[in-house]
mmCIF file of C-alpha atoms in Angstrom:
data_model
loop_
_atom_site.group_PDB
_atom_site.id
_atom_site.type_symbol
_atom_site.label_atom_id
_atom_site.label_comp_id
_atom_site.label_asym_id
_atom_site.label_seq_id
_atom_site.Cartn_x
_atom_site.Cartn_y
_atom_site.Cartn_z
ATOM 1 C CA UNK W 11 100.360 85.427 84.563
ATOM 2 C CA UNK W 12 100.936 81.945 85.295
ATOM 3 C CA UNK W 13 98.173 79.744 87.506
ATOM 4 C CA UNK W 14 100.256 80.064 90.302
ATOM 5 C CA UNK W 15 100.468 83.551 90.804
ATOM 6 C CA UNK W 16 96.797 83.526 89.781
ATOM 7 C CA UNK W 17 95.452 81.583 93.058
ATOM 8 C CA UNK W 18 98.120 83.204 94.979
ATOM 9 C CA UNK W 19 96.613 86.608 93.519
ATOM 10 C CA UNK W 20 92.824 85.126 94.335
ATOM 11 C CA UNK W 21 93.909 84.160 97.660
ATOM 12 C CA UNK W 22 94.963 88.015 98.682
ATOM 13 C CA UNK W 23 90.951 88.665 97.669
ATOM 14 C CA UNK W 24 89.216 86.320 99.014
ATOM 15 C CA UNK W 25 89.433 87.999 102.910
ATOM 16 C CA UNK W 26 88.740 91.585 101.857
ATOM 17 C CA UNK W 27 86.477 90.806 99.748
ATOM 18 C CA UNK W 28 84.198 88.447 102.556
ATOM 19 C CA UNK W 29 84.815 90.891 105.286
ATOM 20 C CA UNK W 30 83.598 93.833 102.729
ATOM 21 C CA UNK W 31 80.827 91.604 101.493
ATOM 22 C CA UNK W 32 79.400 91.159 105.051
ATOM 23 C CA UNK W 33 79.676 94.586 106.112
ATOM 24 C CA UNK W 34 77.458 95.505 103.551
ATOM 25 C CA UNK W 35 75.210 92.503 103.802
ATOM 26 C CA UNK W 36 74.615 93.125 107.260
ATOM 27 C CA UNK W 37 73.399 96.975 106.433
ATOM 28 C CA UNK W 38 71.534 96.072 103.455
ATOM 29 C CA UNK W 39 69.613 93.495 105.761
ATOM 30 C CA UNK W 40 68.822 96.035 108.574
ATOM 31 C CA UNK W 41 67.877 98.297 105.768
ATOM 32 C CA UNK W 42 65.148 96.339 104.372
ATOM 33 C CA UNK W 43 64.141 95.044 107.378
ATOM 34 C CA UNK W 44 64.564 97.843 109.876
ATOM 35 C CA UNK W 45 66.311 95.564 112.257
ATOM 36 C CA UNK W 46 67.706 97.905 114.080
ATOM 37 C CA UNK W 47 71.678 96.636 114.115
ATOM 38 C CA UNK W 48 73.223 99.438 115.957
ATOM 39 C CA UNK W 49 71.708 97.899 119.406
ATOM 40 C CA UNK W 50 74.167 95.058 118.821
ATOM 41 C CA UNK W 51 77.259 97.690 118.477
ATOM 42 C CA UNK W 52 79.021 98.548 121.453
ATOM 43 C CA UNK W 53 77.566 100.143 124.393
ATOM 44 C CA UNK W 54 80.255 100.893 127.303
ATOM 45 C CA UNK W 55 80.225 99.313 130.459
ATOM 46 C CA UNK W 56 77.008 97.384 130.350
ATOM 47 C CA UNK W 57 77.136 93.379 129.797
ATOM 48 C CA UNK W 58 74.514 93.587 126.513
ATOM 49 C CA UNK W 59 77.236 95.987 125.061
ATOM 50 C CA UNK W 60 79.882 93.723 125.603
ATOM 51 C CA UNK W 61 78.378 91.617 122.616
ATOM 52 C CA UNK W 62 79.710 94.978 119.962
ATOM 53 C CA UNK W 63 83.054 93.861 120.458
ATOM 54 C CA UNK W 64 82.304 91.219 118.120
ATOM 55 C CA UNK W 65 79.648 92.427 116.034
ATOM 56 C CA UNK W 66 80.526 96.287 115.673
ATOM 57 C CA UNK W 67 82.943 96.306 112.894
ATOM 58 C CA UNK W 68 79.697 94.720 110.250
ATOM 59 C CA UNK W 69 77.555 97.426 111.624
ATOM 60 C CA UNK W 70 77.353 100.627 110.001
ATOM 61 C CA UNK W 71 74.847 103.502 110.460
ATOM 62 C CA UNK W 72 75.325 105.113 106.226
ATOM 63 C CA UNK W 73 76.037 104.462 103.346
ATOM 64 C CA UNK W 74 79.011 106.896 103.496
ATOM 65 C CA UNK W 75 80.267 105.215 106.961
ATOM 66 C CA UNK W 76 80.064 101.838 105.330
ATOM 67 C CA UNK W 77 81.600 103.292 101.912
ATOM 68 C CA UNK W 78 84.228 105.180 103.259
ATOM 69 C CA UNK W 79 85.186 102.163 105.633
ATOM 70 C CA UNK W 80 84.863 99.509 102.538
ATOM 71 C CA UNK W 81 87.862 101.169 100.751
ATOM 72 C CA UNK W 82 90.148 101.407 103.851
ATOM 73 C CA UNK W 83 89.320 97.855 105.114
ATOM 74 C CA UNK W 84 89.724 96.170 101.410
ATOM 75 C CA UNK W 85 93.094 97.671 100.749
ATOM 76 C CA UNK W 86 94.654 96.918 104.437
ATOM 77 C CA UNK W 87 93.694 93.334 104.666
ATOM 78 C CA UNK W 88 95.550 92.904 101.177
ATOM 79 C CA UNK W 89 98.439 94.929 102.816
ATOM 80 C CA UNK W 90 98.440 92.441 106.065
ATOM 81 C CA UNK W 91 98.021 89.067 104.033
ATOM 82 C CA UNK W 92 101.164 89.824 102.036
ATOM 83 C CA UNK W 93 103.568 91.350 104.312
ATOM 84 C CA UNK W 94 102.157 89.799 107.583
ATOM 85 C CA UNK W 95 100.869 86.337 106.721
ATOM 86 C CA UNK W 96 101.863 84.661 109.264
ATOM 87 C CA UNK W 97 100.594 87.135 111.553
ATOM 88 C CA UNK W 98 97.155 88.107 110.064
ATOM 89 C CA UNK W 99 95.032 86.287 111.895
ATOM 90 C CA UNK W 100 95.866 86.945 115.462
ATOM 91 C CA UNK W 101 96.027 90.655 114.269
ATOM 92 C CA UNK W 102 92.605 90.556 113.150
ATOM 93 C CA UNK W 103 91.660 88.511 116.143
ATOM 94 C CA UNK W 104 93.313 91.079 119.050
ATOM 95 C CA UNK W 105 92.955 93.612 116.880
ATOM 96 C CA UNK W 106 88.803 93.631 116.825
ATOM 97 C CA UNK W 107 89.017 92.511 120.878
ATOM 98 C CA UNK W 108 91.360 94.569 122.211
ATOM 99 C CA UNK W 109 89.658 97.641 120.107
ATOM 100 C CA UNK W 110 86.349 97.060 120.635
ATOM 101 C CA UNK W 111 86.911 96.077 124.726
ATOM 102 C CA UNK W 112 89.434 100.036 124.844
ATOM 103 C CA UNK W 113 85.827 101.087 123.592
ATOM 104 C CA UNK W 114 83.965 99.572 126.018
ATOM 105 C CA UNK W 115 85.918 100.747 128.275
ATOM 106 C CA UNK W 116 86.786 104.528 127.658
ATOM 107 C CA UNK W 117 83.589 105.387 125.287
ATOM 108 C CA UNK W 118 80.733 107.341 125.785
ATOM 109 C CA UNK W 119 76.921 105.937 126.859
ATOM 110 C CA UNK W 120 75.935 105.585 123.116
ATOM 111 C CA UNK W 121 76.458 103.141 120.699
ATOM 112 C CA UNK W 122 79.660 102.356 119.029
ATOM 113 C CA UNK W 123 79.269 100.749 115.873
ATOM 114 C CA UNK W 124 81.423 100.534 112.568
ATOM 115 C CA UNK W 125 84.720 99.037 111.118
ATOM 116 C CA UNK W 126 87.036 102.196 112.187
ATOM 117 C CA UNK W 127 88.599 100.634 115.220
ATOM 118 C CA UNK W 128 89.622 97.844 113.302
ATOM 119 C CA UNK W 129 90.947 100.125 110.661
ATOM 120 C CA UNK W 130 93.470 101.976 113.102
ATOM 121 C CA UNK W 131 94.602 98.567 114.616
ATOM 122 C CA UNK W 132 95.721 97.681 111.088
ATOM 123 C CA UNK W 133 97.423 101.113 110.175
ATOM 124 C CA UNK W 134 98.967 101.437 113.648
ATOM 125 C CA UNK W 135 100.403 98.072 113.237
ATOM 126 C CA UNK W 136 101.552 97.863 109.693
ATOM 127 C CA UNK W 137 103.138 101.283 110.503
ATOM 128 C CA UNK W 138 104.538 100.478 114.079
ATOM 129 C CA UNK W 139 105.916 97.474 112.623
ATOM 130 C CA UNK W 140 107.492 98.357 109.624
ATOM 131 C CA UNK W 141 109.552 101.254 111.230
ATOM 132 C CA UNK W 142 110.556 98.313 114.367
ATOM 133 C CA UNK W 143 111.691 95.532 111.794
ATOM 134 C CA UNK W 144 113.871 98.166 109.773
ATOM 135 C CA UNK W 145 113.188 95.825 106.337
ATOM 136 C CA UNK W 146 113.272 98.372 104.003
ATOM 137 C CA UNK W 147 109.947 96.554 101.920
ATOM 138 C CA UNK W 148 108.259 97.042 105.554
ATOM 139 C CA UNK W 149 109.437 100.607 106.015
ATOM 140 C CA UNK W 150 108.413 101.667 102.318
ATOM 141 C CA UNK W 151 104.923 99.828 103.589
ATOM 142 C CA UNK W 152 104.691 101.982 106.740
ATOM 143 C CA UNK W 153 105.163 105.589 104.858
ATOM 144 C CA UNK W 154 102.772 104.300 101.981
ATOM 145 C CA UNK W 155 100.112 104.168 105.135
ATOM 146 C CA UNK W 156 101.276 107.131 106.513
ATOM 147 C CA UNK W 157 100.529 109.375 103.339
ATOM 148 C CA UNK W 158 97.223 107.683 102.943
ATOM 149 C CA UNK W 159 96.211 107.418 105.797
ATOM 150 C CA UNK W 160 98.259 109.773 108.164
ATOM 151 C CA UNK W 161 95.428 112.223 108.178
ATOM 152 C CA UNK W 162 93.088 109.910 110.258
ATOM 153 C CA UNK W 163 95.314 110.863 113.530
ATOM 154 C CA UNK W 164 93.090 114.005 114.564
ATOM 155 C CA UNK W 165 90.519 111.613 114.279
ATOM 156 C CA UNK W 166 91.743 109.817 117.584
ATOM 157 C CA UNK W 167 90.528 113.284 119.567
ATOM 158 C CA UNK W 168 86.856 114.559 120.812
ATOM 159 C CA UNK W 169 85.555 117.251 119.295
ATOM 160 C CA UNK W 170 87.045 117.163 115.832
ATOM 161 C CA UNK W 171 83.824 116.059 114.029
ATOM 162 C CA UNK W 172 80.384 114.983 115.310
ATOM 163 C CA UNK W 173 78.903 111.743 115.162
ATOM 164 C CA UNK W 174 82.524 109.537 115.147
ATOM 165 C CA UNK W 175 83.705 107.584 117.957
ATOM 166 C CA UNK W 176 86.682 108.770 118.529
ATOM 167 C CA UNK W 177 87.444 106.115 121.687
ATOM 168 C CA UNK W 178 87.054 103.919 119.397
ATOM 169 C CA UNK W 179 89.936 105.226 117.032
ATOM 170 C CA UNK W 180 91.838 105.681 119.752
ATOM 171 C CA UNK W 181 91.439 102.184 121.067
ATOM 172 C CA UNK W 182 92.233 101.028 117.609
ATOM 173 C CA UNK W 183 95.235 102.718 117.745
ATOM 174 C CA UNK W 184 96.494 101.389 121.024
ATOM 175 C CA UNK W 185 95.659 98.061 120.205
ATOM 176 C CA UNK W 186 97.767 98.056 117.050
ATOM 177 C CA UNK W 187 100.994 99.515 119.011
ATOM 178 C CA UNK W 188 100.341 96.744 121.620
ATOM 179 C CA UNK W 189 100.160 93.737 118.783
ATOM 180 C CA UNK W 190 103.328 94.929 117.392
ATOM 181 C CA UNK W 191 105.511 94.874 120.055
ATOM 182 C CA UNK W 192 103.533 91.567 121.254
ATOM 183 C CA UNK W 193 103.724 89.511 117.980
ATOM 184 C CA UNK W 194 107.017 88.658 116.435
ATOM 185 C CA UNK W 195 107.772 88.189 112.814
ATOM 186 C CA UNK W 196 110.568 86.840 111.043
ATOM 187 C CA UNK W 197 113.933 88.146 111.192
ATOM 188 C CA UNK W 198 114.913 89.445 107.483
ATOM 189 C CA UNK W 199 117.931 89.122 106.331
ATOM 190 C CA UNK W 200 118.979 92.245 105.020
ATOM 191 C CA UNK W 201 120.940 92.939 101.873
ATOM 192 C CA UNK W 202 124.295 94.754 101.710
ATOM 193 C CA UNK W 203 125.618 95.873 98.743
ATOM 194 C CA UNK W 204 129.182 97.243 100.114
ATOM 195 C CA UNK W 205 131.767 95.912 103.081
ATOM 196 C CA UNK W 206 131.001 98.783 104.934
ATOM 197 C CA UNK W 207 127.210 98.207 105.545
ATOM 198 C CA UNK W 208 128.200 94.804 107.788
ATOM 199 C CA UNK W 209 128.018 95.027 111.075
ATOM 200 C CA UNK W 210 131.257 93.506 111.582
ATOM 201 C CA UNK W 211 132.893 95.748 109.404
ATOM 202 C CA UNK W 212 136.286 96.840 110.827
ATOM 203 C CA UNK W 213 137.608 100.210 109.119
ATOM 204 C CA UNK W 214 140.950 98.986 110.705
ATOM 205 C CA UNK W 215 141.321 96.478 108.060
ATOM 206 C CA UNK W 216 139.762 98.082 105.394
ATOM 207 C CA UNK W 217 142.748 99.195 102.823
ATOM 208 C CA UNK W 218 141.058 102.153 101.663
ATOM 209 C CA UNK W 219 139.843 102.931 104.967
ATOM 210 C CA UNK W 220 143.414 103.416 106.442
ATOM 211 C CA UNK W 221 144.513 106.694 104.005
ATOM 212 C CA UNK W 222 141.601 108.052 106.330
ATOM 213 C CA UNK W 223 143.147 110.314 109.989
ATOM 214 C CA UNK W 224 142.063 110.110 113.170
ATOM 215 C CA UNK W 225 139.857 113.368 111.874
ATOM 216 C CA UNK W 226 138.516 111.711 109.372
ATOM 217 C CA UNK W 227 140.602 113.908 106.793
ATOM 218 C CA UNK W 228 141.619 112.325 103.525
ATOM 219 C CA UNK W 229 145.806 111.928 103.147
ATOM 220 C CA UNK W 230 145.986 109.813 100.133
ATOM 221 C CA UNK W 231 149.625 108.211 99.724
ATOM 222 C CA UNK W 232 152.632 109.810 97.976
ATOM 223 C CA UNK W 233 152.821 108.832 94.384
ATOM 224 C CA UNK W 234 155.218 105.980 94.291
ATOM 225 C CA UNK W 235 158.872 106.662 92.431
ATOM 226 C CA UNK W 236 159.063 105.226 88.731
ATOM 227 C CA UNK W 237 161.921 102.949 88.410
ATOM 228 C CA UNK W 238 164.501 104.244 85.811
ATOM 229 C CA UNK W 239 165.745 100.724 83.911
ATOM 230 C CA UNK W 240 168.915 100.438 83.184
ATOM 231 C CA UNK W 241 169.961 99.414 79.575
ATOM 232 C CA UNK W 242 171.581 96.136 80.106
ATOM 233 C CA UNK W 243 175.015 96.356 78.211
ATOM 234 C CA UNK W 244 175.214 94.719 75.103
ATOM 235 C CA UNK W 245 177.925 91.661 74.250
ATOM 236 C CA UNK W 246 177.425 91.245 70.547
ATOM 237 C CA UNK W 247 180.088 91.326 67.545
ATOM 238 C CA UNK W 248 179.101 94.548 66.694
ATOM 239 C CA UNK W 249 180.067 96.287 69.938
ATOM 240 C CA UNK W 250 183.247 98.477 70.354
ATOM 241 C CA UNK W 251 184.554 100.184 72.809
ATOM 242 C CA UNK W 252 187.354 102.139 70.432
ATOM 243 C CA UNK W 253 187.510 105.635 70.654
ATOM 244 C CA UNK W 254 186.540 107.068 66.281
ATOM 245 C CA UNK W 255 188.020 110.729 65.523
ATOM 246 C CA UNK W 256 186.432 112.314 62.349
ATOM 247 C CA UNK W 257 188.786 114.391 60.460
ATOM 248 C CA UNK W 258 186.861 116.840 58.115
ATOM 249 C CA UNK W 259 188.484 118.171 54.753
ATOM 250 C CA UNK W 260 187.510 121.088 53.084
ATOM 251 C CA UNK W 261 186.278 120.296 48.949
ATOM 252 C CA UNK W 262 188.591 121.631 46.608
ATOM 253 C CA UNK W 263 187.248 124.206 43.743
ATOM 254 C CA UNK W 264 189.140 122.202 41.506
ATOM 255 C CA UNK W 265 186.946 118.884 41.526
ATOM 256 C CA UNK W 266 183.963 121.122 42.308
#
């Protein structure tokens, strides 16, 4: 590996592994010193609770919530930084306002508190947007997500497991469709392999393409008629154009 693929490589960390690191600083801090985070997570409709849509993602209530989220969050930043550069930040931006404001506005009266809503913006917009962009690197992207990931849709629906906040999965969710048919990104160019694949392709043209009916049945051309060469008449000494009669005589006994 050569240093420039190594900083490029160390510069695909370095976001994960902050945002990671101050999820769990934040916990291990209101663990030692009881400081009771979860009051600064979201509380709908009241103006204190309006100050979660900022701070809820670094709050988290267990270890298992802030595990579980850790894993998710690490490998989808990596995910956005490569394919979405240009993008990232004003997904991560949105993403955590529009999320955490859906929340605000559609939760329940508790407190809403934890990286989730973040984590469906990013999957509903690195799927969303692969499928829209039809770049077949973005598409392969957007059903890797789906098969890891494509089991936290039930999660976006009460009553499937206690203690979640499902309005806030659901917000997630919503926000992500919303950023991906808000942001652009750049048009890729894509790669064809065979005439055909163009858009401008016109089968009217196409040689091949013409041995084809109006039914689309097959009517290959006759096979074409070998040329018989004639032998060019020769004009050398030896020709002659004399007619030769061949008398044959029987042996005599005598001289046998």
């Amino acid at each position: 590996m050569n240093t420039k693929h190594f900083y490029y490589l160390l510069q695909l960390l370095i976001l994960p592994l902050l945002f990671v690191l101050v999820m769990w600083g934040m916990y291990w801090m209101d663990w030692n010193y009881f400081l009771e985070l979860y009051e600064w997570g979201i509380y709908p409709r009241t103006i204190h609770g309006m100050i979660g849509i900022v701070t809820s993602p670094f709050i988290h209530g267990s270890v298992k919530h802030l595990y579980n989220n850790s894993i998710t969050i690490f490998v989808l930043l990596i995910a956005l930084q490569y394919f979405y550069k240009t993008q990232m930040w004003r997904v991560l931006f949105w993403g955590i306002i529009l999320s955490g404001f859906g929340t605000w506005l559609i939760g329940r009266e508790s407190y809403h508190i934890g990286a989730s809503g973040l984590i469906y913006v990013l999957v509903s917009f690195i799927f969303f947007k692969g499928v829209q962009t039809r770049y077949y690197r973005l598409v392969a992207l957007s059903m890797t997500v789906i098969v890891l990931y494509g089991g936290m849709f039930w999660y976006m629906f009460p009553d499937i497991e206690e203690g979640i906040s499902w309005e806030g999965h659901l917000s997630g969710f919503i926000a992500g469709i919303i950023l991906c048919y808000t942001l652009e990104v750049p048009d890729y160019n894509r790669i064809y392999k065979y005439d055909w694949q163009k858009p401008d392709f016109d089968p009217t043209s196409d040689p091949f393409m013409k041995h084809f009916d109006e039914n689309g049945n097959f009517s290959p051309p006759p096979p074409p008629t070998p040329e018989v060469e004639k032998q060019a008449e020769s004009d050398t000494y030896f020709q002659c154009n004399l007619p030769v009669v061949y008398h044959l005589k029987e042996k005599d006994k005598s001289e046998s």
